CSV table of N, CA and C in Angstrom, one decimal:
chain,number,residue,atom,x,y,z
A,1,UNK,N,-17.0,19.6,14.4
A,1,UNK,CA,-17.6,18.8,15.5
A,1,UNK,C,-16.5,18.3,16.4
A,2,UNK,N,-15.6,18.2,16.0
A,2,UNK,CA,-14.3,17.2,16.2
A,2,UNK,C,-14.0,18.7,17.6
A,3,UNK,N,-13.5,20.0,16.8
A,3,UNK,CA,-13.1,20.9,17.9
A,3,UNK,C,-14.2,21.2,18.9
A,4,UNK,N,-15.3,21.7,18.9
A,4,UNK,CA,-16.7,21.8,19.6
A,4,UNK,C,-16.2,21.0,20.9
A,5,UNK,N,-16.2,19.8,20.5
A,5,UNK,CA,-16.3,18.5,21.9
A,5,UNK,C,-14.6,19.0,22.7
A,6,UNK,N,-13.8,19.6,22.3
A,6,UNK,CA,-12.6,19.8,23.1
A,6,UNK,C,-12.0,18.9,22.1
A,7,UNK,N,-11.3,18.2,21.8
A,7,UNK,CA,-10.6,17.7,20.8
A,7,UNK,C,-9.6,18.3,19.7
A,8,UNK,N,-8.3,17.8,19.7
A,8,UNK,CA,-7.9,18.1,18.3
A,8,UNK,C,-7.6,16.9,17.2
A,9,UNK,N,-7.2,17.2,15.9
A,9,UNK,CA,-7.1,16.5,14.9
A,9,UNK,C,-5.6,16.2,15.0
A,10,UNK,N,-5.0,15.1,14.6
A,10,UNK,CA,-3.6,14.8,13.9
A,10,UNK,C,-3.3,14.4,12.7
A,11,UNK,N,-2.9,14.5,11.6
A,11,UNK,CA,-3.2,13.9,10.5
A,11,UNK,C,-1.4,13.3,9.5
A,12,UNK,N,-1.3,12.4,9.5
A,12,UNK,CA,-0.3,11.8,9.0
A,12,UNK,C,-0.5,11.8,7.5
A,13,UNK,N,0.2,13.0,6.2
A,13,UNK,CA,0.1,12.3,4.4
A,13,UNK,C,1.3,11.4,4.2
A,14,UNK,N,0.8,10.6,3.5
A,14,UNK,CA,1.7,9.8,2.9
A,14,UNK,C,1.8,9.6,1.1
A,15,UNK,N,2.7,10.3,0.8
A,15,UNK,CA,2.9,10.1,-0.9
A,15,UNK,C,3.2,8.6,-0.9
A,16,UNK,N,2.4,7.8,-1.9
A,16,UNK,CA,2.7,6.9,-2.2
A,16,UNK,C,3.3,6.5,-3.5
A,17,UNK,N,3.7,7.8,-4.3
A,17,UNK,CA,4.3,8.1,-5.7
A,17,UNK,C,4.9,7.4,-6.5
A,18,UNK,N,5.5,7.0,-5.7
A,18,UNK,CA,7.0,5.9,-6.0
A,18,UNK,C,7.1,4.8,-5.7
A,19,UNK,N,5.7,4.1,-5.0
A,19,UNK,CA,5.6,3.1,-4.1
A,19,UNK,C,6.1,1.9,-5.2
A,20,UNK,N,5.5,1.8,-6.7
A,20,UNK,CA,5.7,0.1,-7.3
A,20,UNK,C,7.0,0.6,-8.3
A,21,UNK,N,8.2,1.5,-8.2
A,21,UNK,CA,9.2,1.4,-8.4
A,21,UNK,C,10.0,0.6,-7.5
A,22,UNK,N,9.4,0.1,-6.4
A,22,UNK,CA,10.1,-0.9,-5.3
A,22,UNK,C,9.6,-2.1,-4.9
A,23,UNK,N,8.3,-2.2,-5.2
A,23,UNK,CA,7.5,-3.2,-5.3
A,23,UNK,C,8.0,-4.9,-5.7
A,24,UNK,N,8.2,-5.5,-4.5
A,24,UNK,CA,8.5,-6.9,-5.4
A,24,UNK,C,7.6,-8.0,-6.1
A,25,UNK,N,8.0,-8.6,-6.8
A,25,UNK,CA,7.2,-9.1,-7.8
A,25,UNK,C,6.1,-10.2,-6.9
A,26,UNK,N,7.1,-11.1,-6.2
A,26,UNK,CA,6.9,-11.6,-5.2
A,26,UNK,C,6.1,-11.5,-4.6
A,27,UNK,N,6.2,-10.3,-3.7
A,27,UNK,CA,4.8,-9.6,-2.6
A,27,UNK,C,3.8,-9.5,-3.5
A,28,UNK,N,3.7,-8.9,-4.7
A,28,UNK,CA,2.2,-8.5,-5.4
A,28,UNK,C,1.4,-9.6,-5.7
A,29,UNK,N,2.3,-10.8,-6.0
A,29,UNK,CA,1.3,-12.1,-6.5
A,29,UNK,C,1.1,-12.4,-5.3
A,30,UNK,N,1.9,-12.3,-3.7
A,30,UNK,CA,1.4,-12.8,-2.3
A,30,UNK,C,0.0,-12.5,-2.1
A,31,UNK,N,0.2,-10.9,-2.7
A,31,UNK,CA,-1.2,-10.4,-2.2
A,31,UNK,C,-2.8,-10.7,-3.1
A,32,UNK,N,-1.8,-11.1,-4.3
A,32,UNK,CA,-2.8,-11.3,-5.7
A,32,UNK,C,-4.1,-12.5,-5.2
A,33,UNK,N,-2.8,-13.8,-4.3
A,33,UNK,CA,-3.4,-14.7,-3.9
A,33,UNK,C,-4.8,-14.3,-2.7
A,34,UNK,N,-4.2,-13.3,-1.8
A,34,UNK,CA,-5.6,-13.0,-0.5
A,34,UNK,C,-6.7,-12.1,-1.4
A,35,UNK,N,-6.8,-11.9,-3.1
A,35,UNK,CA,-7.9,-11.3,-3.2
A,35,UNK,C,-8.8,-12.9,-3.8
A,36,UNK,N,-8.3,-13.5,-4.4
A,36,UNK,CA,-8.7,-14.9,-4.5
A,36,UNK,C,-9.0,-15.1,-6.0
A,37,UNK,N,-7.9,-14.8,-6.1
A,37,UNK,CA,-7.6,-15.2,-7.9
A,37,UNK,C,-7.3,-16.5,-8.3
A,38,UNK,N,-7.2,-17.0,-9.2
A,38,UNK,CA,-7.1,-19.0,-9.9
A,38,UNK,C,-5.5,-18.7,-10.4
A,39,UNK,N,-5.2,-20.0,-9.8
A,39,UNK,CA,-4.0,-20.3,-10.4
A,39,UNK,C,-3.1,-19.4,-11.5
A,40,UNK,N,-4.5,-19.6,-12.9
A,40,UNK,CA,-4.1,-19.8,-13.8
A,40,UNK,C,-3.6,-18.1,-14.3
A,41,UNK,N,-4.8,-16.8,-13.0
A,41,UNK,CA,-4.5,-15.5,-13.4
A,41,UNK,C,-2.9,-15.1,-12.6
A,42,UNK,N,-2.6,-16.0,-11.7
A,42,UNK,CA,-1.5,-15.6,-11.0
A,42,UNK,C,-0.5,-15.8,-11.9
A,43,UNK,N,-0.4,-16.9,-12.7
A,43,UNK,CA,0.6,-17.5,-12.9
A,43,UNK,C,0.9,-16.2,-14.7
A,44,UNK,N,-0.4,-15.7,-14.9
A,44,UNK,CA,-0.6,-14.6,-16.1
A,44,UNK,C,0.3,-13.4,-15.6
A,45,UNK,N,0.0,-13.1,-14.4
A,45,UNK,CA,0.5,-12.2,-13.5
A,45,UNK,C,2.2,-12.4,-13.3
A,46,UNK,N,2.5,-13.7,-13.0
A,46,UNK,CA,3.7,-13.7,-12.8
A,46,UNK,C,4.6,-13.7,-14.4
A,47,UNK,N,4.1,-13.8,-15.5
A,47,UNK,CA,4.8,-13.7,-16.8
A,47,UNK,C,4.9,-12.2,-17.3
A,48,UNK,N,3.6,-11.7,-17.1
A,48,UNK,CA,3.5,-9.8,-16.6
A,48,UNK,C,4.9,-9.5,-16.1
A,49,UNK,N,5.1,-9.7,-14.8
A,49,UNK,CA,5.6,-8.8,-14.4
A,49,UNK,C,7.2,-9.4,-14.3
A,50,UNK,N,7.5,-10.7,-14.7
A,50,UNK,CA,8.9,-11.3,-14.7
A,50,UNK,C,9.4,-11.2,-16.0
A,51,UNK,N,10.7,-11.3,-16.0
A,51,UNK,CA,11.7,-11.1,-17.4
A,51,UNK,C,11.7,-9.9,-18.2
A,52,UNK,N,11.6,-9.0,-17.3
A,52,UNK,CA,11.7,-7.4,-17.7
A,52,UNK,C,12.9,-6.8,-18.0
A,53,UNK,N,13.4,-6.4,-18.8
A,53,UNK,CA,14.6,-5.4,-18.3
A,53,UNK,C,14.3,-4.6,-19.7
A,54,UNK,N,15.5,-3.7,-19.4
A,54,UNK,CA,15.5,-2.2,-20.6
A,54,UNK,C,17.3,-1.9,-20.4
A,55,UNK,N,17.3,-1.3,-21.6
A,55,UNK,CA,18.4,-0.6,-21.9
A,55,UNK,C,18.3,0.7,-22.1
A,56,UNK,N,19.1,1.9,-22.5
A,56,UNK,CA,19.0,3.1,-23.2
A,56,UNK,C,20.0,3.3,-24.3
A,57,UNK,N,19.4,3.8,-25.7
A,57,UNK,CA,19.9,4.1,-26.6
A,57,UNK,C,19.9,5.5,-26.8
A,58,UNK,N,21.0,5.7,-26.7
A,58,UNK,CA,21.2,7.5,-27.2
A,58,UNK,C,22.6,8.3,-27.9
A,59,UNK,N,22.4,8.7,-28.8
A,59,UNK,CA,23.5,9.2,-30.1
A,59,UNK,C,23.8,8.0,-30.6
A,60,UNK,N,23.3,6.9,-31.0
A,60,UNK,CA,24.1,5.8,-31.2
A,60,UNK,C,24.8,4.7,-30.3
A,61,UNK,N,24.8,4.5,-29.4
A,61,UNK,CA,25.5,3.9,-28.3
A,61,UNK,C,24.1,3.4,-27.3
A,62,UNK,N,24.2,2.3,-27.4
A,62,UNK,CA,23.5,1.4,-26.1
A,62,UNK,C,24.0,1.2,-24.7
A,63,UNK,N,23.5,1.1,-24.0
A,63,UNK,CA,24.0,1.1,-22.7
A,63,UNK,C,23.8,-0.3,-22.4
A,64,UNK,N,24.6,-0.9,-20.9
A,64,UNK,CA,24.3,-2.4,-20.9
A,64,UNK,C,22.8,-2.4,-20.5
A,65,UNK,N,22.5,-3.5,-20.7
A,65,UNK,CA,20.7,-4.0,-20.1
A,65,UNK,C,20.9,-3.9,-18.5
A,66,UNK,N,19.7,-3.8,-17.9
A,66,UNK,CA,19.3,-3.9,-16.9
A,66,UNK,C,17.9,-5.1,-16.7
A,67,UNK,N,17.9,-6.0,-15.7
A,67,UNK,CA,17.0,-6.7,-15.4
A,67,UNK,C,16.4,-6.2,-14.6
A,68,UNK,N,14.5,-6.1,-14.2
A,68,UNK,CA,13.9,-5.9,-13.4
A,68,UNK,C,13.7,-6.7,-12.7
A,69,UNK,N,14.0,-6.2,-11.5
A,69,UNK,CA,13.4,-7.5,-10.5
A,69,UNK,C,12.8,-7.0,-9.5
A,70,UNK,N,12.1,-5.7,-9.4
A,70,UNK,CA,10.7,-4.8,-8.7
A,70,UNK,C,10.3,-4.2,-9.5
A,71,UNK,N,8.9,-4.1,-9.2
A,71,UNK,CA,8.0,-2.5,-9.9
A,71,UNK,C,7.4,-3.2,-10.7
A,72,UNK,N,6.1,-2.1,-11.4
A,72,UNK,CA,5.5,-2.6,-11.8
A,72,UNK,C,5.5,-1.9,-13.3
A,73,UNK,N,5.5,-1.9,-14.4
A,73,UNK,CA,5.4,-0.9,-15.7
A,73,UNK,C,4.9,0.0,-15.3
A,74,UNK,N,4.9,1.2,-15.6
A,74,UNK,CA,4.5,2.6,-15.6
A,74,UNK,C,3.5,2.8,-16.8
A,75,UNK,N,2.8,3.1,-16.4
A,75,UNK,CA,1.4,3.6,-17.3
A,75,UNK,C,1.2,2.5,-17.9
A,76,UNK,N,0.7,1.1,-17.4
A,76,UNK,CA,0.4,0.1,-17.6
A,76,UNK,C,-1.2,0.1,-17.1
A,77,UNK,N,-1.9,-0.2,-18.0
A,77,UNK,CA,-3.4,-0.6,-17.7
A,77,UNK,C,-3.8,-1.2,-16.4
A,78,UNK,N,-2.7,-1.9,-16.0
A,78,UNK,CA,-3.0,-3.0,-15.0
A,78,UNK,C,-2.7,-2.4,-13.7
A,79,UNK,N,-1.4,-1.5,-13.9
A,79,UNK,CA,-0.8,-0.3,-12.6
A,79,UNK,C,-2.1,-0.2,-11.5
A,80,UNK,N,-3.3,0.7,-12.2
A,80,UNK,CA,-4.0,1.1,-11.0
A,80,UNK,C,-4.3,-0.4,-9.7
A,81,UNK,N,-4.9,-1.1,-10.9
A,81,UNK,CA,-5.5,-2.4,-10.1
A,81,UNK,C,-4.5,-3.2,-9.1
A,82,UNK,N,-3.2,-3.0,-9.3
A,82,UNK,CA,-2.1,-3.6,-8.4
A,82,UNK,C,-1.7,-2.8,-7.5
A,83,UNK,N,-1.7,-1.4,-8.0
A,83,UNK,CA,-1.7,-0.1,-6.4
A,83,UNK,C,-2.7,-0.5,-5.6
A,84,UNK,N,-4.3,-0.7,-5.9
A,84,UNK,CA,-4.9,-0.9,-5.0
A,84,UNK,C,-5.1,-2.2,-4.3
A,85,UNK,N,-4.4,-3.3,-4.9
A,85,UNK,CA,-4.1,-4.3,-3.9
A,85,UNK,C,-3.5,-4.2,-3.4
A,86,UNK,N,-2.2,-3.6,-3.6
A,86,UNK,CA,-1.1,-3.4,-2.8
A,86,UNK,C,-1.4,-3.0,-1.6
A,87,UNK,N,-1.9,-1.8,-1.7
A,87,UNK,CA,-2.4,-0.4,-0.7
A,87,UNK,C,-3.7,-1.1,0.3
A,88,UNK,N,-4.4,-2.4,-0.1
A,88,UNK,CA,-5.8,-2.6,0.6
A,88,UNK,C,-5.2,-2.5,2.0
A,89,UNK,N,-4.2,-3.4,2.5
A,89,UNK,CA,-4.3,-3.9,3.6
A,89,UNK,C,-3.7,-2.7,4.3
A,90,UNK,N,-3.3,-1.5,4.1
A,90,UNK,CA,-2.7,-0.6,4.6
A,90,UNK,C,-4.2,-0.1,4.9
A,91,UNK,N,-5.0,0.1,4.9
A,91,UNK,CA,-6.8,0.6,5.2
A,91,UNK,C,-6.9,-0.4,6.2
A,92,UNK,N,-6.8,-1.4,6.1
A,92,UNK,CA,-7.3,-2.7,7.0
A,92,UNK,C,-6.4,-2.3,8.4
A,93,UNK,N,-5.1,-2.1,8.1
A,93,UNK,CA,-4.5,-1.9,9.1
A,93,UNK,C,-4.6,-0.6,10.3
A,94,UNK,N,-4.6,0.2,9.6
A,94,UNK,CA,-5.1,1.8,10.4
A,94,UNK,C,-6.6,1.2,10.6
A,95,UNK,N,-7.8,0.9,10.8
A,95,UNK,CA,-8.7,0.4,11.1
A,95,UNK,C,-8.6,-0.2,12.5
A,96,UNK,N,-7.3,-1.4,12.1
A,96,UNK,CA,-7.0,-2.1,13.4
A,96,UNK,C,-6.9,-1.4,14.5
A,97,UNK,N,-6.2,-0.3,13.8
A,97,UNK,CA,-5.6,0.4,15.1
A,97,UNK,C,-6.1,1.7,15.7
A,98,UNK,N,-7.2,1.6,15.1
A,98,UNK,CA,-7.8,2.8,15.5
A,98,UNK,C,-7.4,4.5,14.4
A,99,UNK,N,-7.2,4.3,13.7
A,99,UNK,CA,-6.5,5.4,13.3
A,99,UNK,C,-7.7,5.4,11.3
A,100,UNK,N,-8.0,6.7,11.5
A,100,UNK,CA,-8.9,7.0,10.7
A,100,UNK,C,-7.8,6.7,9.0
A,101,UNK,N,-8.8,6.4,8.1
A,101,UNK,CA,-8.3,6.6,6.7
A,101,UNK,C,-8.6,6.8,5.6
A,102,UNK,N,-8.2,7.6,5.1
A,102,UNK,CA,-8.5,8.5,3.5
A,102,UNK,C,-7.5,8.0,2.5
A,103,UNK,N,-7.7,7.6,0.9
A,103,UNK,CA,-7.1,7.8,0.0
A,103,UNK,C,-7.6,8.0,-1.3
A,104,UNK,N,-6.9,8.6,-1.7
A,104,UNK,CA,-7.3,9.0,-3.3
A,104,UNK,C,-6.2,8.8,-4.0
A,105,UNK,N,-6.1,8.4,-5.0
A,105,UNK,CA,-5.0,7.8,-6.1
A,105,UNK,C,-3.9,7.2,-5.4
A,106,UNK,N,-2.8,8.0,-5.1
A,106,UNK,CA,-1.6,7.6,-4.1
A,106,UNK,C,-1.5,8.2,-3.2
A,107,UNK,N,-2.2,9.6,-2.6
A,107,UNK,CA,-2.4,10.1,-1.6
A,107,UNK,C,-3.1,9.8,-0.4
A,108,UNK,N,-2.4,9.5,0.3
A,108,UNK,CA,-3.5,8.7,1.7
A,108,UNK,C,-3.2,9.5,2.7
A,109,UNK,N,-4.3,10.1,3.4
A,109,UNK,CA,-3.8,10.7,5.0
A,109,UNK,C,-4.1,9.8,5.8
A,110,UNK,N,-3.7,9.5,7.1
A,110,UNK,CA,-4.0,8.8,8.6
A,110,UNK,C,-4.1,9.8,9.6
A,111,UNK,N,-5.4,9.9,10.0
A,111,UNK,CA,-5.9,11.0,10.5
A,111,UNK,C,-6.4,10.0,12.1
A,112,UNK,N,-6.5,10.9,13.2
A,112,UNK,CA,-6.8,10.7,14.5
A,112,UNK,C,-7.2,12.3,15.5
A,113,UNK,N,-8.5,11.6,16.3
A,113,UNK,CA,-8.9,12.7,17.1
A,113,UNK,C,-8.5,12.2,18.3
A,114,UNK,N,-8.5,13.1,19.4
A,114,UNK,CA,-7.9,12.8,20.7
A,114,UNK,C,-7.9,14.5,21.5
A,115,UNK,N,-7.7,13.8,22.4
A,115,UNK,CA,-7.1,15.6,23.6
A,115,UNK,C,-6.4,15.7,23.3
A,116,UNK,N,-6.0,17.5,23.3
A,116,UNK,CA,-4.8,18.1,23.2
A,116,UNK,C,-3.6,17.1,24.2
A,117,UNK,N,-4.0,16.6,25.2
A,117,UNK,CA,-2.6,16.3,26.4
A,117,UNK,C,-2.2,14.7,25.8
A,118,UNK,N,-3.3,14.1,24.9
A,118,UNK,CA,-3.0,12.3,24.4
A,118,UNK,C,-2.3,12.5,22.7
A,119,UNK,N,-2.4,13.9,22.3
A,119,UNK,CA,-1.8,13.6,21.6
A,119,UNK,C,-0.4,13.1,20.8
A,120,UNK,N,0.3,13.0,21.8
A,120,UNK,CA,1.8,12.4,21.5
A,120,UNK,C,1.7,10.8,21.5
A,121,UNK,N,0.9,10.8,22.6
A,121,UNK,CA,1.0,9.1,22.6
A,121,UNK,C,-0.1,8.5,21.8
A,122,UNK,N,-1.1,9.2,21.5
A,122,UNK,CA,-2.0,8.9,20.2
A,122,UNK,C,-1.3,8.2,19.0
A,123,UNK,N,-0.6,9.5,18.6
A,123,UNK,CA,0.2,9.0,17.1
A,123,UNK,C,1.3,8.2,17.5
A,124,UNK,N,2.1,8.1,18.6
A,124,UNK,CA,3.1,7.8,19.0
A,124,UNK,C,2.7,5.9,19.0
A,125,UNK,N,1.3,5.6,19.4
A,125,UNK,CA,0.9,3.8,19.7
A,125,UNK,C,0.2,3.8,18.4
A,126,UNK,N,-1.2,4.6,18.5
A,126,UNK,CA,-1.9,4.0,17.1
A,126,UNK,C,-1.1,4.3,15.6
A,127,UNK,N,-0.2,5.0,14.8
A,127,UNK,CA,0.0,5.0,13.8
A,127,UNK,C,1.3,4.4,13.7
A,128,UNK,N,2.3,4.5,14.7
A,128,UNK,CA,3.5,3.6,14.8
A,128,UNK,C,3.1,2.3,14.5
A,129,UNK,N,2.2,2.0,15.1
A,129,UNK,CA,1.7,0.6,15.6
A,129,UNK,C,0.9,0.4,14.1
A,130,UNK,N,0.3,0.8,13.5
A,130,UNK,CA,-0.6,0.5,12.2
A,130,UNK,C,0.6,0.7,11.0
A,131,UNK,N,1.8,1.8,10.9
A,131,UNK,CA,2.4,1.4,10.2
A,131,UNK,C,3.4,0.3,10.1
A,132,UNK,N,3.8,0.1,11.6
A,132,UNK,CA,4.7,-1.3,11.4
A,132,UNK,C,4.4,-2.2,11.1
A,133,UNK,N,2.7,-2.6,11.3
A,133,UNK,CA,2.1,-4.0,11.0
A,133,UNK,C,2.2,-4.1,9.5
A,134,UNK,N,1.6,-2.9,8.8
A,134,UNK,CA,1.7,-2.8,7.7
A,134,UNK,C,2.9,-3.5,7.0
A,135,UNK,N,3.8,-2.5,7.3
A,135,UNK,CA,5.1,-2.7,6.7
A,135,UNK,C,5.8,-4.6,7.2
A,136,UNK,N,6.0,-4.6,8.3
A,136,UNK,CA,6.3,-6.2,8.6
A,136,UNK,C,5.1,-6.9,7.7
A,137,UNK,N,4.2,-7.1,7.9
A,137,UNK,CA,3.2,-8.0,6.8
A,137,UNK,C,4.0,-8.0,5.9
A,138,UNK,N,4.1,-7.1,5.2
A,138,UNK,CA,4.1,-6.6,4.2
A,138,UNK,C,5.7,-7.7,3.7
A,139,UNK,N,6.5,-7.4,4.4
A,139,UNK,CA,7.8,-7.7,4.4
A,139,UNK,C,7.8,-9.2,4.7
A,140,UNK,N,6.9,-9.7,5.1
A,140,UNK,CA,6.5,-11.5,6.1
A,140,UNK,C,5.7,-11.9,4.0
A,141,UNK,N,4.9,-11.3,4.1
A,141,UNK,CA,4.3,-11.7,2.4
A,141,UNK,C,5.1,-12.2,1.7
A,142,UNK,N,5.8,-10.9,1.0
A,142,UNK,CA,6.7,-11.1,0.3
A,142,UNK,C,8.2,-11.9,0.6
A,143,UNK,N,8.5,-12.4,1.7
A,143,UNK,CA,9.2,-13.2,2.1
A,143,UNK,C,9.1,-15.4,1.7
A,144,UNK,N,7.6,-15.3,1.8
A,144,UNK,CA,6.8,-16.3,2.0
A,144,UNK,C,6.8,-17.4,1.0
């Protein structure tokens, strides 16, 4: 339908794979707070995900510790439900801006129709513009 009317498609993937190997602890309870959780789950949340670290043992020999201070456990029960907090306001945001949105697990496209002649400035305002808010938010949250 989209080609029919004269139109083309643009479509932005975004792997989000790696996203809560960087994740601060900080931002996720920021965001924990705008879904409207009690005190008392935040504060469950912040013993979760604080005082982490790991070492490696191998042939006998330990390595020094490491403290975490991002991310979230890997193959933790809770993982999925904190990707999609994380991730909500990234929907919210391409919405703002006009810019279509798909995700499934960590794969998200940002998709946009327009004329062949608007397409530079298409992706160039609406997804520039929807990833920076994103990401500044994002960086203003977890600052906070």
């Amino acid at each position: 339908m989209v080609a029919e009317s004269g139109l083309v498609s643009a479509m932005c993937l975004l792997d989000l794979t790696a996203v809560f190997d960087t994740v601060d602890h900080d931002l996720l309870l920021c965001l924990e707070r705008h879904f409207g959780l009690q005190v008392v789950t935040l504060l469950w949340f912040r013993s979760y995900l604080s005082g982490r670290s790991y070492c490696i043992w191998f042939a006998g020999a330990t390595s020094r510790t490491v403290h975490v201070i991002c991310s979230v456990p890997q193959g933790s029960v809770l993982g999925p439900r904190l990707f999609i907090m994380y991730s909500a306001d990234l929907a919210d945001k391409a919405v703002e801006h006009n810019v279509n949105f798909y995700s499934y697990a960590n794969d998200t496209q940002l998709y946009v129709h327009c004329r062949p002649e608007e397409i530079a400035a298409t992706i160039l305002l609406n997804w520039n513009a929807a990833s920076q808010t994103w990401t500044i938010g994002c960086l203003r949250t977890g600052s906070s």
